[in-house]
């Protein structure tokens, strides 16, 4: 089944490539720049592509970025982090008989990240689904929440902004934007050794067939991918070593939500995910 590419109400106005995003932001006089994008791929033995981190080409140092608690530059909701879902692109499999609203699975993924409370006080707070475009890349208003769940975008958007071939193998992508100073250098106002995250933007690939009831041979479990992407939204990178076994199967060790490929339905956090969480949010301040 070939899915038609439905652009609905947005266009590729202005920017036409990953590298064009920062030129656009500079031209707008913004104090925010795209730092990197992280992708995840499907387990597929015919296609050995795995998730990657793509750094913007104007970055001199390839540091990761972390959220700064109560950062006034992004109108932070105190020490909470907020997310919002773009209602228009929330339906998975749009226009097909198996269409469903992806909001519940996205919410469930954040609920799961919210369940780790070992010493951490971070609360991730949902804002009501919006009709307004929350995408910085697609000329919307990205300041509706810290983490914009842009939703299911046609594969052509992945080809344009993530890279050639990505419409066929990238399930989702998280874009990380950071604050820059007057000289154009990324800031680190709390001296934690990481650039300061300004906002995050998460896309899901509408060219795949999605499900809300667990991975199958042909369907991708949305909650599994959302849990992974929203791990990136919280600042976690990929984890685990990918190898090919003697009988030509892909193997990843140790298993983790943050593995660069999706091996199957994974809606709970594993040991390494909890350790990563603790390393970044173990000392996050209470509200
Ligand atoms: Zn990833």
mmCIF file of C-alpha atoms and ligand atoms in Angstrom:
data_model
loop_
_atom_site.group_PDB
_atom_site.id
_atom_site.type_symbol
_atom_site.label_atom_id
_atom_site.label_comp_id
_atom_site.label_asym_id
_atom_site.label_seq_id
_atom_site.Cartn_x
_atom_site.Cartn_y
_atom_site.Cartn_z
ATOM 1 C CA UNK A 1 0.000 0.000 0.000
ATOM 2 C CA UNK A 2 1.464 3.326 -1.022
ATOM 3 C CA UNK A 3 0.357 6.166 1.166
ATOM 4 C CA UNK A 4 -0.378 9.430 -0.546
ATOM 5 C CA UNK A 5 1.580 12.404 0.681
ATOM 6 C CA UNK A 6 -0.887 14.704 2.302
ATOM 7 C CA UNK A 7 0.567 18.125 3.018
ATOM 8 C CA UNK A 8 -2.645 19.442 4.544
ATOM 9 C CA UNK A 9 -2.128 23.059 5.551
ATOM 10 C CA UNK A 10 1.635 23.528 5.599
ATOM 11 C CA UNK A 11 4.165 24.251 2.935
ATOM 12 C CA UNK A 12 7.943 24.078 2.704
ATOM 13 C CA UNK A 13 8.129 27.838 2.583
ATOM 14 C CA UNK A 14 11.500 29.482 2.997
ATOM 15 C CA UNK A 15 13.768 26.692 4.164
ATOM 16 C CA UNK A 16 14.639 23.822 1.874
ATOM 17 C CA UNK A 17 17.297 21.830 3.722
ATOM 18 C CA UNK A 18 18.656 20.890 7.140
ATOM 19 C CA UNK A 19 21.503 23.375 6.734
ATOM 20 C CA UNK A 20 19.079 26.080 5.609
ATOM 21 C CA UNK A 21 17.358 26.090 8.999
ATOM 22 C CA UNK A 22 20.122 28.060 10.739
ATOM 23 C CA UNK A 23 20.409 30.514 7.868
ATOM 24 C CA UNK A 24 16.694 31.182 8.265
ATOM 25 C CA UNK A 25 17.045 31.638 12.039
ATOM 26 C CA UNK A 26 20.006 33.986 11.609
ATOM 27 C CA UNK A 27 18.105 36.027 9.029
ATOM 28 C CA UNK A 28 15.210 36.316 11.493
ATOM 29 C CA UNK A 29 17.605 37.695 14.134
ATOM 30 C CA UNK A 30 16.817 34.773 16.431
ATOM 31 C CA UNK A 31 19.053 33.927 19.418
ATOM 32 C CA UNK A 32 18.306 30.244 18.817
ATOM 33 C CA UNK A 33 20.063 27.808 16.499
ATOM 34 C CA UNK A 34 19.543 24.221 15.458
ATOM 35 C CA UNK A 35 22.321 22.168 17.068
ATOM 36 C CA UNK A 36 21.535 18.621 15.966
ATOM 37 C CA UNK A 37 18.850 16.160 14.999
ATOM 38 C CA UNK A 38 18.588 12.579 16.252
ATOM 39 C CA UNK A 39 16.834 9.892 14.254
ATOM 40 C CA UNK A 40 15.645 6.389 15.000
ATOM 41 C CA UNK A 41 15.151 3.590 12.488
ATOM 42 C CA UNK A 42 13.228 0.376 12.301
ATOM 43 C CA UNK A 43 14.826 -3.021 12.752
ATOM 44 C CA UNK A 44 15.221 -4.267 9.216
ATOM 45 C CA UNK A 45 17.865 -6.735 8.124
ATOM 46 C CA UNK A 46 17.663 -5.634 4.509
ATOM 47 C CA UNK A 47 18.310 -2.048 5.419
ATOM 48 C CA UNK A 48 21.186 -1.660 7.853
ATOM 49 C CA UNK A 49 20.620 2.032 8.456
ATOM 50 C CA UNK A 50 20.491 2.909 12.130
ATOM 51 C CA UNK A 51 19.589 6.072 13.961
ATOM 52 C CA UNK A 52 22.092 8.890 13.740
ATOM 53 C CA UNK A 53 22.894 12.248 15.204
ATOM 54 C CA UNK A 54 23.170 14.874 12.494
ATOM 55 C CA UNK A 55 25.024 17.998 13.585
ATOM 56 C CA UNK A 56 24.332 21.367 12.020
ATOM 57 C CA UNK A 57 27.272 22.293 9.808
ATOM 58 C CA UNK A 58 28.010 25.597 11.519
ATOM 59 C CA UNK A 59 28.741 23.928 14.851
ATOM 60 C CA UNK A 60 32.368 24.106 15.892
ATOM 61 C CA UNK A 61 31.967 21.894 18.936
ATOM 62 C CA UNK A 62 29.645 18.918 18.867
ATOM 63 C CA UNK A 63 28.393 19.090 22.423
ATOM 64 C CA UNK A 64 25.080 17.784 23.597
ATOM 65 C CA UNK A 65 22.535 20.147 25.079
ATOM 66 C CA UNK A 66 20.653 20.098 28.372
ATOM 67 C CA UNK A 67 17.665 21.995 29.671
ATOM 68 C CA UNK A 68 18.363 24.719 32.236
ATOM 69 C CA UNK A 69 15.841 24.724 35.112
ATOM 70 C CA UNK A 70 13.589 27.796 35.219
ATOM 71 C CA UNK A 71 15.256 29.395 32.168
ATOM 72 C CA UNK A 72 13.625 32.780 31.586
ATOM 73 C CA UNK A 73 14.861 32.887 27.978
ATOM 74 C CA UNK A 74 12.307 30.226 27.092
ATOM 75 C CA UNK A 75 9.613 31.458 29.501
ATOM 76 C CA UNK A 76 10.017 28.271 31.493
ATOM 77 C CA UNK A 77 7.127 27.079 33.624
ATOM 78 C CA UNK A 78 9.320 27.172 36.729
ATOM 79 C CA UNK A 79 11.269 23.942 36.943
ATOM 80 C CA UNK A 80 8.702 22.051 34.894
ATOM 81 C CA UNK A 81 9.217 21.109 31.280
ATOM 82 C CA UNK A 82 6.154 21.468 29.069
ATOM 83 C CA UNK A 83 5.055 19.772 25.851
ATOM 84 C CA UNK A 84 2.320 20.364 23.329
ATOM 85 C CA UNK A 85 0.815 18.302 20.502
ATOM 86 C CA UNK A 86 -0.160 19.840 17.165
ATOM 87 C CA UNK A 87 -3.711 18.570 16.823
ATOM 88 C CA UNK A 88 -3.797 18.758 13.029
ATOM 89 C CA UNK A 89 -0.939 16.299 12.595
ATOM 90 C CA UNK A 90 -1.752 14.120 15.609
ATOM 91 C CA UNK A 91 -3.687 11.503 13.580
ATOM 92 C CA UNK A 92 -1.561 8.527 12.551
ATOM 93 C CA UNK A 93 -2.313 6.846 9.175
ATOM 94 C CA UNK A 94 -4.248 9.954 8.181
ATOM 95 C CA UNK A 95 -6.986 9.308 5.641
ATOM 96 C CA UNK A 96 -6.821 5.513 5.944
ATOM 97 C CA UNK A 97 -9.261 3.135 7.607
ATOM 98 C CA UNK A 98 -6.687 2.453 10.347
ATOM 99 C CA UNK A 99 -6.355 6.164 11.256
ATOM 100 C CA UNK A 100 -6.095 6.864 14.992
ATOM 101 C CA UNK A 101 -5.300 9.849 17.181
ATOM 102 C CA UNK A 102 -1.674 9.581 18.304
ATOM 103 C CA UNK A 103 -2.146 11.933 21.248
ATOM 104 C CA UNK A 104 -2.846 9.178 23.779
ATOM 105 C CA UNK A 105 0.349 7.262 22.939
ATOM 106 C CA UNK A 106 2.437 10.445 23.077
ATOM 107 C CA UNK A 107 0.902 11.348 26.450
ATOM 108 C CA UNK A 108 1.575 7.820 27.712
ATOM 109 C CA UNK A 109 5.239 8.109 26.726
ATOM 110 C CA UNK A 110 5.662 11.279 28.776
ATOM 111 C CA UNK A 111 3.800 9.666 31.681
ATOM 112 C CA UNK A 112 6.391 6.883 31.576
ATOM 113 C CA UNK A 113 9.322 9.321 31.722
ATOM 114 C CA UNK A 114 7.480 11.063 34.564
ATOM 115 C CA UNK A 115 7.405 7.870 36.621
ATOM 116 C CA UNK A 116 11.112 7.938 37.511
ATOM 117 C CA UNK A 117 11.312 9.748 40.773
ATOM 118 C CA UNK A 118 14.633 8.618 42.179
ATOM 119 C CA UNK A 119 15.833 11.855 43.748
ATOM 120 C CA UNK A 120 14.522 13.755 40.748
ATOM 121 C CA UNK A 121 11.877 16.422 40.958
ATOM 122 C CA UNK A 122 11.327 17.047 37.265
ATOM 123 C CA UNK A 123 7.685 17.251 36.247
ATOM 124 C CA UNK A 124 6.809 17.104 32.559
ATOM 125 C CA UNK A 125 3.556 18.977 32.067
ATOM 126 C CA UNK A 126 1.204 18.676 29.104
ATOM 127 C CA UNK A 127 -0.362 21.716 27.518
ATOM 128 C CA UNK A 128 -3.637 21.240 25.628
ATOM 129 C CA UNK A 129 -3.358 20.210 22.003
ATOM 130 C CA UNK A 130 -3.011 23.231 19.763
ATOM 131 C CA UNK A 131 -4.448 24.151 16.383
ATOM 132 C CA UNK A 132 -1.496 26.517 15.842
ATOM 133 C CA UNK A 133 1.661 25.358 14.096
ATOM 134 C CA UNK A 134 4.265 24.787 16.880
ATOM 135 C CA UNK A 135 7.165 24.077 14.480
ATOM 136 C CA UNK A 136 10.146 26.415 14.314
ATOM 137 C CA UNK A 137 11.345 24.708 11.132
ATOM 138 C CA UNK A 138 7.972 25.007 9.414
ATOM 139 C CA UNK A 139 7.529 28.722 10.158
ATOM 140 C CA UNK A 140 5.166 28.296 13.106
ATOM 141 C CA UNK A 141 5.329 29.483 16.716
ATOM 142 C CA UNK A 142 7.681 27.164 18.640
ATOM 143 C CA UNK A 143 7.222 28.870 21.999
ATOM 144 C CA UNK A 144 3.872 27.299 22.876
ATOM 145 C CA UNK A 145 5.758 24.748 25.008
ATOM 146 C CA UNK A 146 9.322 23.537 25.523
ATOM 147 C CA UNK A 147 8.800 20.350 23.513
ATOM 148 C CA UNK A 148 6.733 20.590 20.317
ATOM 149 C CA UNK A 149 5.165 17.335 19.145
ATOM 150 C CA UNK A 150 4.729 18.414 15.546
ATOM 151 C CA UNK A 151 3.132 15.074 14.688
ATOM 152 C CA UNK A 152 2.980 12.886 11.595
ATOM 153 C CA UNK A 153 4.629 14.614 8.665
ATOM 154 C CA UNK A 154 4.865 13.189 5.136
ATOM 155 C CA UNK A 155 8.070 11.416 4.146
ATOM 156 C CA UNK A 156 8.985 14.229 1.768
ATOM 157 C CA UNK A 157 9.607 16.423 4.821
ATOM 158 C CA UNK A 158 12.111 13.854 6.097
ATOM 159 C CA UNK A 159 13.802 13.750 2.689
ATOM 160 C CA UNK A 160 14.060 17.537 2.731
ATOM 161 C CA UNK A 161 15.164 18.192 6.301
ATOM 162 C CA UNK A 162 16.710 14.949 7.542
ATOM 163 C CA UNK A 163 18.352 13.564 4.414
ATOM 164 C CA UNK A 164 17.961 11.547 1.255
ATOM 165 C CA UNK A 165 16.498 8.094 1.893
ATOM 166 C CA UNK A 166 15.170 8.990 5.331
ATOM 167 C CA UNK A 167 11.518 8.748 4.288
ATOM 168 C CA UNK A 168 12.083 4.979 3.977
ATOM 169 C CA UNK A 169 14.050 4.282 7.136
ATOM 170 C CA UNK A 170 13.655 7.046 9.721
ATOM 171 C CA UNK A 171 10.651 6.528 11.976
ATOM 172 C CA UNK A 172 11.033 9.711 13.954
ATOM 173 C CA UNK A 173 13.356 12.634 14.481
ATOM 174 C CA UNK A 174 13.994 15.028 17.343
ATOM 175 C CA UNK A 175 15.506 18.428 16.536
ATOM 176 C CA UNK A 176 17.451 20.165 19.307
ATOM 177 C CA UNK A 177 17.745 23.954 19.315
ATOM 178 C CA UNK A 178 20.111 25.841 21.617
ATOM 179 C CA UNK A 179 20.543 29.429 22.745
ATOM 180 C CA UNK A 180 23.424 31.462 21.354
ATOM 181 C CA UNK A 181 25.108 34.587 22.659
ATOM 182 C CA UNK A 182 25.787 37.848 20.777
ATOM 183 C CA UNK A 183 28.822 36.289 19.092
ATOM 184 C CA UNK A 184 26.815 33.333 17.878
ATOM 185 C CA UNK A 185 28.314 30.838 20.321
ATOM 186 C CA UNK A 186 26.113 28.394 22.249
ATOM 187 C CA UNK A 187 25.592 29.420 25.870
ATOM 188 C CA UNK A 188 26.076 27.380 29.047
ATOM 189 C CA UNK A 189 24.682 29.699 31.722
ATOM 190 C CA UNK A 190 24.554 27.061 34.447
ATOM 191 C CA UNK A 191 28.051 25.697 33.714
ATOM 192 C CA UNK A 192 26.972 22.079 33.414
ATOM 193 C CA UNK A 193 29.264 21.473 30.441
ATOM 194 C CA UNK A 194 26.372 21.230 28.009
ATOM 195 C CA UNK A 195 24.850 23.789 25.696
ATOM 196 C CA UNK A 196 21.541 25.229 26.878
ATOM 197 C CA UNK A 197 18.503 23.738 25.173
ATOM 198 C CA UNK A 198 16.063 26.329 23.870
ATOM 199 C CA UNK A 199 13.426 24.024 22.464
ATOM 200 C CA UNK A 200 12.839 20.592 20.985
ATOM 201 C CA UNK A 201 10.786 19.594 17.995
ATOM 202 C CA UNK A 202 9.662 16.004 17.381
ATOM 203 C CA UNK A 203 8.395 14.615 14.060
ATOM 204 C CA UNK A 204 6.958 11.179 13.241
ATOM 205 C CA UNK A 205 7.174 9.764 9.709
ATOM 206 C CA UNK A 206 3.728 9.504 8.136
ATOM 207 C CA UNK A 207 5.044 7.228 5.370
ATOM 208 C CA UNK A 208 5.041 4.321 7.846
ATOM 209 C CA UNK A 209 1.993 2.436 9.039
ATOM 210 C CA UNK A 210 1.515 3.060 12.742
ATOM 211 C CA UNK A 211 -0.391 1.225 15.451
ATOM 212 C CA UNK A 212 -1.361 1.873 19.054
ATOM 213 C CA UNK A 213 -1.358 -1.798 19.983
ATOM 214 C CA UNK A 214 2.249 -3.006 19.670
ATOM 215 C CA UNK A 215 4.726 -3.607 16.842
ATOM 216 C CA UNK A 216 3.823 -6.096 14.109
ATOM 217 C CA UNK A 217 5.732 -7.110 10.978
ATOM 218 C CA UNK A 218 4.261 -4.174 9.086
ATOM 219 C CA UNK A 219 3.170 -1.700 11.776
ATOM 220 C CA UNK A 220 5.162 0.496 14.134
ATOM 221 C CA UNK A 221 4.084 0.961 17.738
ATOM 222 C CA UNK A 222 3.718 4.675 18.291
ATOM 223 C CA UNK A 223 4.189 4.628 22.057
ATOM 224 C CA UNK A 224 7.506 2.787 21.603
ATOM 225 C CA UNK A 225 8.831 5.425 19.189
ATOM 226 C CA UNK A 226 7.381 8.315 21.210
ATOM 227 C CA UNK A 227 9.114 7.033 24.364
ATOM 228 C CA UNK A 228 12.408 7.024 22.427
ATOM 229 C CA UNK A 229 11.948 10.433 20.772
ATOM 230 C CA UNK A 230 10.894 12.007 24.024
ATOM 231 C CA UNK A 231 13.998 10.576 25.635
ATOM 232 C CA UNK A 232 15.871 12.754 23.120
ATOM 233 C CA UNK A 233 13.557 15.620 24.081
ATOM 234 C CA UNK A 234 14.764 15.194 27.669
ATOM 235 C CA UNK A 235 18.384 15.274 26.497
ATOM 236 C CA UNK A 236 19.336 11.588 26.279
ATOM 237 C CA UNK A 237 21.447 10.362 23.376
ATOM 238 C CA UNK A 238 21.569 6.935 21.762
ATOM 239 C CA UNK A 239 22.785 4.013 23.783
ATOM 240 C CA UNK A 240 23.933 0.443 23.057
ATOM 241 C CA UNK A 241 26.120 -1.331 20.522
ATOM 242 C CA UNK A 242 24.534 -2.604 17.309
ATOM 243 C CA UNK A 243 26.003 -5.783 15.805
ATOM 244 C CA UNK A 244 25.055 -8.453 13.276
ATOM 245 C CA UNK A 245 24.871 -12.030 14.579
ATOM 246 C CA UNK A 246 26.173 -15.114 12.732
ATOM 247 C CA UNK A 247 22.703 -15.863 11.462
ATOM 248 C CA UNK A 248 22.535 -12.347 10.043
ATOM 249 C CA UNK A 249 20.235 -10.796 12.623
ATOM 250 C CA UNK A 250 20.616 -7.374 14.126
ATOM 251 C CA UNK A 251 21.490 -7.389 17.792
ATOM 252 C CA UNK A 252 21.762 -4.487 20.235
ATOM 253 C CA UNK A 253 23.396 -4.634 23.641
ATOM 254 C CA UNK A 254 22.403 -3.588 26.187
ATOM 255 C CA UNK A 255 18.734 -3.210 25.337
ATOM 256 C CA UNK A 256 17.506 0.286 26.024
ATOM 257 C CA UNK A 257 14.685 2.606 25.041
ATOM 258 C CA UNK A 258 17.494 4.781 23.688
ATOM 259 C CA UNK A 259 18.914 2.134 21.304
ATOM 260 C CA UNK A 260 19.313 3.687 17.845
ATOM 261 C CA UNK A 261 17.037 1.079 16.279
ATOM 262 C CA UNK A 262 13.589 -0.050 17.333
ATOM 263 C CA UNK A 263 13.746 -3.803 17.994
ATOM 264 C CA UNK A 264 10.170 -4.343 19.092
ATOM 265 C CA UNK A 265 7.490 -2.975 21.359
ATOM 266 C CA UNK A 266 9.200 -1.235 24.295
ATOM 267 C CA UNK A 267 6.948 0.899 26.429
ATOM 268 C CA UNK A 268 8.821 0.698 29.709
ATOM 269 C CA UNK A 269 12.201 2.094 30.717
ATOM 270 C CA UNK A 270 15.129 -0.266 31.141
ATOM 271 C CA UNK A 271 18.065 -0.030 33.537
ATOM 272 C CA UNK A 272 20.317 2.098 31.348
ATOM 273 C CA UNK A 273 17.467 4.519 30.625
ATOM 274 C CA UNK A 274 16.858 4.975 34.322
ATOM 275 C CA UNK A 275 20.589 5.510 34.907
ATOM 276 C CA UNK A 276 20.706 8.142 32.131
ATOM 277 C CA UNK A 277 17.723 9.877 33.635
ATOM 278 C CA UNK A 278 19.315 9.961 37.046
ATOM 279 C CA UNK A 279 22.574 11.325 35.650
ATOM 280 C CA UNK A 280 20.870 14.359 34.134
ATOM 281 C CA UNK A 281 17.885 14.877 36.420
ATOM 282 C CA UNK A 282 19.150 13.444 39.711
ATOM 283 C CA UNK A 283 19.751 16.938 41.043
ATOM 284 C CA UNK A 284 16.994 18.772 39.191
ATOM 285 C CA UNK A 285 15.433 21.308 41.564
ATOM 286 C CA UNK A 286 11.921 21.001 42.958
ATOM 287 C CA UNK A 287 9.330 23.562 41.996
HETATM 288 ZN ZN1 LIG B 1 16.965 8.265 18.487
#
